[in-house]
Short mmCIF file of C-alpha atoms in Angstrom, two decimals:
data_model
loop_
_atom_site.label_atom_id
_atom_site.label_comp_id
_atom_site.label_asym_id
_atom_site.label_seq_id
_atom_site.Cartn_x
_atom_site.Cartn_y
_atom_site.Cartn_z
CA MET G 28 -28.01 -181.81 116.21
CA SER G 29 -27.95 -179.63 119.30
CA GLY G 30 -28.62 -180.78 122.34
CA GLY G 31 -29.80 -177.52 122.84
CA THR G 32 -33.31 -175.09 123.28
CA ASP G 33 -34.19 -173.51 121.36
CA ASP G 34 -32.49 -170.29 121.94
CA GLY G 35 -28.91 -171.56 121.56
CA GLY G 36 -28.56 -172.86 125.49
CA PRO G 37 -28.20 -175.61 126.84
CA ARG G 38 -31.05 -177.86 128.46
CA PRO G 39 -31.85 -177.10 131.82
CA GLY G 40 -28.97 -178.65 134.31
CA ALA G 41 -26.66 -179.77 130.82
CA SER G 42 -23.57 -182.24 132.41
CA ARG G 43 -21.47 -184.13 130.87
CA TYR G 44 -18.67 -186.05 132.89
CA LEU G 45 -15.29 -185.65 132.11
CA ALA G 46 -13.97 -189.07 132.64
CA GLY G 47 -10.28 -187.39 132.80
CA LEU G 48 -10.66 -185.57 135.22
CA GLY G 49 -12.99 -187.73 136.47
CA THR G 50 -15.75 -184.63 136.86
CA HIS G 51 -18.51 -183.22 135.46
CA ALA G 52 -18.58 -180.10 133.33
CA THR G 53 -21.62 -178.34 133.60
CA ILE G 54 -23.31 -174.99 131.83
CA SER G 55 -26.50 -173.32 133.55
CA PRO G 56 -27.33 -170.07 132.45
CA ASP G 57 -25.74 -166.67 134.21
CA GLU G 58 -28.20 -165.10 135.93
CA LEU G 59 -28.12 -161.64 136.32
CA VAL G 60 -26.90 -161.59 131.93
CA PRO G 61 -30.14 -162.49 130.12
CA GLY G 62 -28.12 -164.61 126.99
CA ALA G 63 -24.84 -165.97 128.88
CA TYR G 64 -24.05 -169.05 130.66
CA VAL G 65 -21.42 -170.24 132.55
CA LEU G 66 -19.27 -173.76 132.11
CA SER G 67 -17.87 -175.03 135.44
CA ILE G 68 -15.86 -177.73 136.12
CA GLY G 69 -16.92 -180.11 139.09
CA GLY G 70 -18.68 -176.95 140.57
CA ALA G 71 -15.90 -174.51 140.52
CA GLU G 72 -16.93 -172.00 137.04
CA GLN G 73 -14.55 -171.87 134.38
CA SER G 74 -15.58 -169.88 131.42
CA HIS G 75 -18.32 -167.50 130.68
CA VAL G 76 -19.75 -167.77 127.64
CA ASP G 77 -23.29 -164.41 125.68
CA LEU G 78 -24.08 -166.16 122.81
CA ALA G 79 -26.24 -163.25 122.53
CA ALA G 80 -23.72 -160.40 122.70
CA PRO G 81 -20.56 -162.32 121.85
CA ARG G 82 -17.74 -159.23 122.59
CA HIS G 83 -18.90 -159.49 126.25
CA VAL G 84 -15.81 -161.18 127.37
CA PHE G 85 -17.76 -160.84 131.50
CA TYR G 86 -13.76 -162.02 133.41
CA ALA G 87 -10.95 -160.23 133.62
CA TYR G 88 -8.33 -162.12 132.80
CA LEU G 89 -9.82 -162.42 129.03
CA ARG G 90 -10.93 -159.32 128.49
CA ARG G 91 -7.57 -158.20 128.58
CA ILE G 92 -6.53 -160.62 126.47
CA ALA G 93 -9.05 -159.93 124.02
CA ASN G 94 -7.62 -156.16 124.14
CA VAL G 95 -4.56 -157.38 122.68
CA LEU G 96 -6.15 -160.02 119.83
CA ASP G 97 -7.82 -155.84 119.22
CA VAL G 98 -4.63 -153.78 118.72
CA LEU G 99 -2.23 -157.27 116.91
CA LYS G 100 -4.52 -155.49 113.24
CA PRO G 101 -6.24 -153.08 112.55
CA PRO G 102 -10.04 -153.92 112.92
CA GLY G 103 -11.64 -157.06 111.53
CA GLU G 104 -8.59 -158.09 110.19
CA PRO G 105 -8.55 -161.57 109.96
CA LEU G 106 -6.90 -162.65 112.79
CA ARG G 107 -5.73 -166.57 112.52
CA VAL G 108 -5.94 -167.10 115.89
CA LEU G 109 -4.39 -170.71 117.76
CA HIS G 110 -5.70 -171.66 120.93
CA LEU G 111 -4.95 -173.90 123.61
CA GLY G 112 -7.27 -174.69 125.73
CA ALA G 113 -11.22 -174.18 124.69
CA GLY G 114 -12.67 -174.46 127.95
CA ALA G 115 -15.93 -173.03 126.84
CA LEU G 116 -14.34 -171.61 123.25
CA THR G 117 -15.28 -168.07 124.58
CA LEU G 118 -12.53 -165.97 123.03
CA ALA G 119 -12.93 -167.80 120.30
CA ARG G 120 -16.62 -166.09 119.85
CA TYR G 121 -15.19 -163.38 120.35
CA VAL G 122 -12.78 -163.63 117.46
CA GLN G 123 -15.49 -164.76 114.69
CA ALA G 124 -17.44 -162.02 115.76
CA SER G 125 -15.33 -158.76 115.99
CA ARG G 126 -12.99 -160.29 112.87
CA GLU G 127 -15.53 -162.47 110.92
CA GLY G 128 -13.44 -165.37 108.97
CA SER G 129 -10.63 -165.56 111.07
CA PRO G 130 -9.52 -168.23 110.97
CA GLN G 131 -8.55 -170.77 114.44
CA VAL G 132 -7.65 -174.26 115.69
CA ALA G 133 -8.99 -175.03 119.19
CA VAL G 134 -6.96 -177.44 121.57
CA GLU G 135 -8.27 -179.69 123.71
CA CYS G 136 -7.38 -182.77 125.41
CA GLU G 137 -10.79 -183.66 127.02
CA ARG G 138 -12.25 -184.89 124.45
CA GLU G 139 -15.80 -184.87 126.16
CA LEU G 140 -15.72 -181.67 126.79
CA LEU G 141 -14.29 -179.86 124.01
CA GLY G 142 -17.93 -182.08 122.22
CA PHE G 143 -20.31 -180.66 125.59
CA VAL G 144 -19.31 -177.64 124.53
CA LEU G 145 -19.84 -177.73 121.14
CA ASP G 146 -23.42 -179.46 121.73
CA GLN G 147 -24.87 -177.23 124.19
CA LEU G 148 -23.44 -173.79 123.14
CA PRO G 149 -23.54 -174.28 119.34
CA LEU G 150 -20.26 -171.89 117.91
CA ALA G 151 -22.18 -168.83 115.55
CA PRO G 152 -22.83 -169.75 112.00
CA GLY G 153 -19.51 -169.01 109.00
CA THR G 154 -17.33 -169.79 112.14
CA VAL G 155 -14.09 -170.69 110.84
CA LEU G 156 -12.65 -173.19 113.54
CA GLU G 157 -10.71 -176.57 113.52
CA THR G 158 -10.53 -178.20 117.07
CA ARG G 159 -8.22 -180.57 117.99
CA ILE G 160 -8.44 -182.97 120.75
CA GLY G 161 -4.56 -183.61 121.86
CA ASP G 162 -1.96 -182.50 124.55
CA ALA G 163 -1.03 -177.67 124.24
CA ARG G 164 2.60 -179.49 123.51
CA TRP G 165 2.89 -181.56 121.89
CA GLU G 166 -0.37 -180.96 119.24
CA LEU G 167 1.89 -177.75 119.19
CA ALA G 168 4.16 -179.86 115.61
CA ASP G 169 1.27 -180.99 113.88
CA LEU G 170 0.86 -177.21 113.44
CA ALA G 171 3.41 -176.69 110.81
CA ASP G 172 0.88 -176.65 107.96
CA ARG G 173 -1.38 -174.24 109.37
CA ALA G 174 1.64 -171.86 111.08
CA PRO G 175 1.98 -168.78 110.80
CA PHE G 176 -0.30 -167.65 114.08
CA ASP G 177 -1.27 -164.25 114.86
CA ALA G 178 -0.81 -164.93 118.11
CA ILE G 179 -1.39 -168.49 121.01
CA VAL G 180 -3.52 -168.36 123.80
CA LEU G 181 -2.19 -170.14 125.88
CA ASP G 182 -4.78 -170.67 129.31
CA VAL G 183 -4.34 -174.37 131.04
CA PHE G 184 -2.39 -172.47 134.41
CA SER G 185 -4.13 -172.87 137.21
CA GLY G 186 -1.46 -172.16 140.33
CA PRO G 187 2.02 -174.81 141.34
CA GLY G 188 1.22 -177.47 139.55
CA ALA G 189 0.71 -176.92 135.71
CA PRO G 190 1.96 -178.97 133.78
CA SER G 191 5.73 -179.45 134.07
CA HIS G 192 5.94 -179.93 129.80
CA LEU G 193 3.66 -177.00 128.91
CA ALA G 194 5.43 -174.72 132.08
CA HIS G 195 9.59 -174.84 130.16
CA ARG G 196 11.39 -172.71 128.28
CA ASP G 197 11.42 -175.09 125.59
CA PHE G 198 7.63 -174.68 125.05
CA TYR G 199 7.28 -171.25 124.53
CA ALA G 200 10.22 -171.63 121.53
CA GLU G 201 8.26 -174.16 120.11
CA GLY G 202 4.86 -172.22 120.47
CA ALA G 203 7.58 -168.39 119.31
CA ALA G 204 8.58 -170.73 116.24
CA LEU G 205 4.41 -171.36 114.43
CA LEU G 206 3.91 -167.54 115.54
CA ASP G 207 3.97 -165.11 112.18
CA ARG G 208 7.09 -162.42 113.03
CA ASP G 209 4.54 -159.42 114.56
CA GLY G 210 2.43 -162.53 116.74
CA ALA G 211 2.66 -162.97 120.36
CA MET G 212 2.37 -165.66 121.94
CA LEU G 213 -0.64 -164.74 125.40
CA VAL G 214 -1.08 -166.88 128.88
CA ASN G 215 -2.99 -166.73 131.33
CA ILE G 216 -1.20 -167.32 134.90
CA GLY G 217 -3.32 -168.29 137.81
CA ASP G 218 -1.64 -167.66 141.00
CA ASP G 219 -1.84 -167.00 144.35
CA PRO G 220 1.01 -165.90 146.32
CA PRO G 221 3.93 -165.59 146.63
CA LEU G 222 3.25 -165.73 142.82
CA THR G 223 5.91 -168.80 142.21
CA LEU G 224 4.23 -170.08 138.86
CA VAL G 225 3.70 -166.18 137.23
CA ARG G 226 7.31 -165.79 138.01
CA SER G 227 8.80 -168.42 137.12
CA GLN G 228 7.03 -168.31 133.26
CA LEU G 229 7.78 -164.71 132.79
CA ALA G 230 11.29 -165.48 133.18
CA ALA G 231 10.82 -168.80 131.21
CA MET G 232 9.44 -165.86 128.80
CA ARG G 233 12.15 -163.49 128.59
CA THR G 234 14.92 -165.91 127.63
CA VAL G 235 12.36 -166.49 124.00
CA PHE G 236 10.99 -163.50 123.41
CA ARG G 237 12.33 -160.24 122.62
CA GLU G 238 9.50 -158.36 124.54
CA VAL G 239 7.45 -160.01 128.10
CA ALA G 240 4.61 -158.11 129.13
CA ALA G 241 2.70 -158.14 131.96
CA LEU G 242 -1.57 -157.27 132.97
CA SER G 243 -3.68 -157.33 135.69
CA GLU G 244 -4.77 -155.28 138.31
CA PRO G 245 -2.32 -154.18 140.35
CA ASP G 246 -2.38 -155.02 143.70
CA MET G 247 -1.00 -158.36 141.99
CA PHE G 248 2.12 -157.02 141.30
CA GLU G 249 3.34 -156.46 145.22
CA ALA G 250 3.01 -160.97 144.50
CA ARG G 251 0.39 -160.74 148.22
CA PHE G 252 -3.39 -161.00 146.59
CA PRO G 253 -4.56 -164.83 144.57
CA GLY G 254 -5.41 -163.82 140.60
CA ASN G 255 -4.49 -163.46 136.99
CA PHE G 256 -1.96 -162.31 134.58
CA VAL G 257 -2.27 -161.62 131.42
CA ALA G 258 1.59 -162.25 130.00
CA VAL G 259 2.30 -160.85 126.30
CA GLY G 260 5.63 -162.42 123.98
CA LEU G 261 6.49 -160.77 121.37
CA GLN G 262 9.53 -161.19 118.78
CA VAL G 263 9.82 -157.83 117.53
CA PRO G 264 10.45 -153.97 119.62
CA TRP G 265 7.40 -152.93 121.85
CA PRO G 266 4.95 -151.41 119.40
CA GLU G 267 4.91 -148.53 120.24
CA GLY G 268 1.00 -146.67 121.46
CA TRP G 269 0.69 -150.51 122.65
CA SER G 270 0.70 -149.50 126.40
CA ASP G 271 -1.70 -146.55 125.89
CA ALA G 272 -4.31 -148.51 124.27
CA LEU G 273 -3.57 -151.46 126.91
CA ILE G 274 -4.16 -149.83 130.11
CA ALA G 275 -7.59 -147.30 128.33
CA ALA G 276 -8.66 -150.29 127.44
CA GLY G 277 -9.61 -151.66 130.88
CA PRO G 278 -10.62 -153.33 133.09
CA HIS G 279 -9.96 -150.77 134.92
CA PRO G 280 -8.18 -150.00 136.74
CA THR G 281 -4.88 -152.35 134.47
CA GLU G 282 -1.80 -152.01 135.07
CA LEU G 283 0.85 -153.01 132.00
CA ARG G 284 4.69 -154.06 133.43
CA ARG G 285 7.33 -154.28 130.85
CA GLY G 286 11.14 -154.57 130.48
CA VAL G 287 12.73 -153.23 133.92
CA GLU G 288 9.53 -153.11 135.43
CA LEU G 289 9.78 -156.61 135.35
CA ASP G 290 12.15 -157.49 137.03
CA ALA G 291 10.78 -158.01 140.60
CA LEU G 292 8.21 -160.50 139.66
CA ALA G 293 10.68 -162.71 136.76
CA GLY G 294 14.31 -161.74 137.41
CA GLY G 295 16.78 -159.21 136.68
CA GLY G 296 18.14 -159.70 132.94
CA GLN G 297 16.56 -158.72 129.56
CA SER G 298 15.25 -161.57 126.94
CA GLY G 299 17.79 -163.55 125.70
CA ARG G 300 15.99 -163.26 122.04
CA ARG G 301 17.18 -161.13 119.47
CA ASP G 302 17.01 -159.43 115.60
CA SER G 303 19.72 -160.75 113.41
#
């Protein structure tokens, strides 16, 4: 039975202790958006879910990831998506709302968090989502029978303390092996100036993927502000029209850089992977 209220939201003051992190997770109503809720961990906001309108993605970086998911296949066509880092399952809910019946898998290392989210913020009826508790990288080997995926979304990085076994080109190579030929690796990278993590991850992705692009606010490319980049890795040439479509989709302003435009952040040189 859900621990939420009659309208599908969490009961007042919903909280769960996360033993792995040694802190509490809470889910509370968004006072400005009726039907929406905020997941916080240790007092810091982590996720935003609009149960009344799951296609409403509040955080800018998640909206940019959602926009890439939108162009992967024609509207309404199901997507096979692997989410590494579940949070409040905002993107899984978005995919279900925009592409009903899409088969998805979510991996979360914090057992208490995933159970808390599913209890307090139930998924929409008909959602096809397999949930797994484990480390994002080590679960990849056990997901070969679910492959290929149309998209793998990695949302676990935040600053220079990122796990070294994930912030590594071997992780991207292992993930790429689970992607469909036209599939996309989508990585949220939160960082502070001088964007050391962003630079290292873009460089690592370039050794694996044929095409790598980065999406963010224009000021972020100056490496003077903290914020988030969305990195996109493809094993095929960059599709015609994607750049214009992703910039137009926002949130505004959005800048997209790829190829030599990324050299200032990722270092010179291009991808080490080419089609045979």
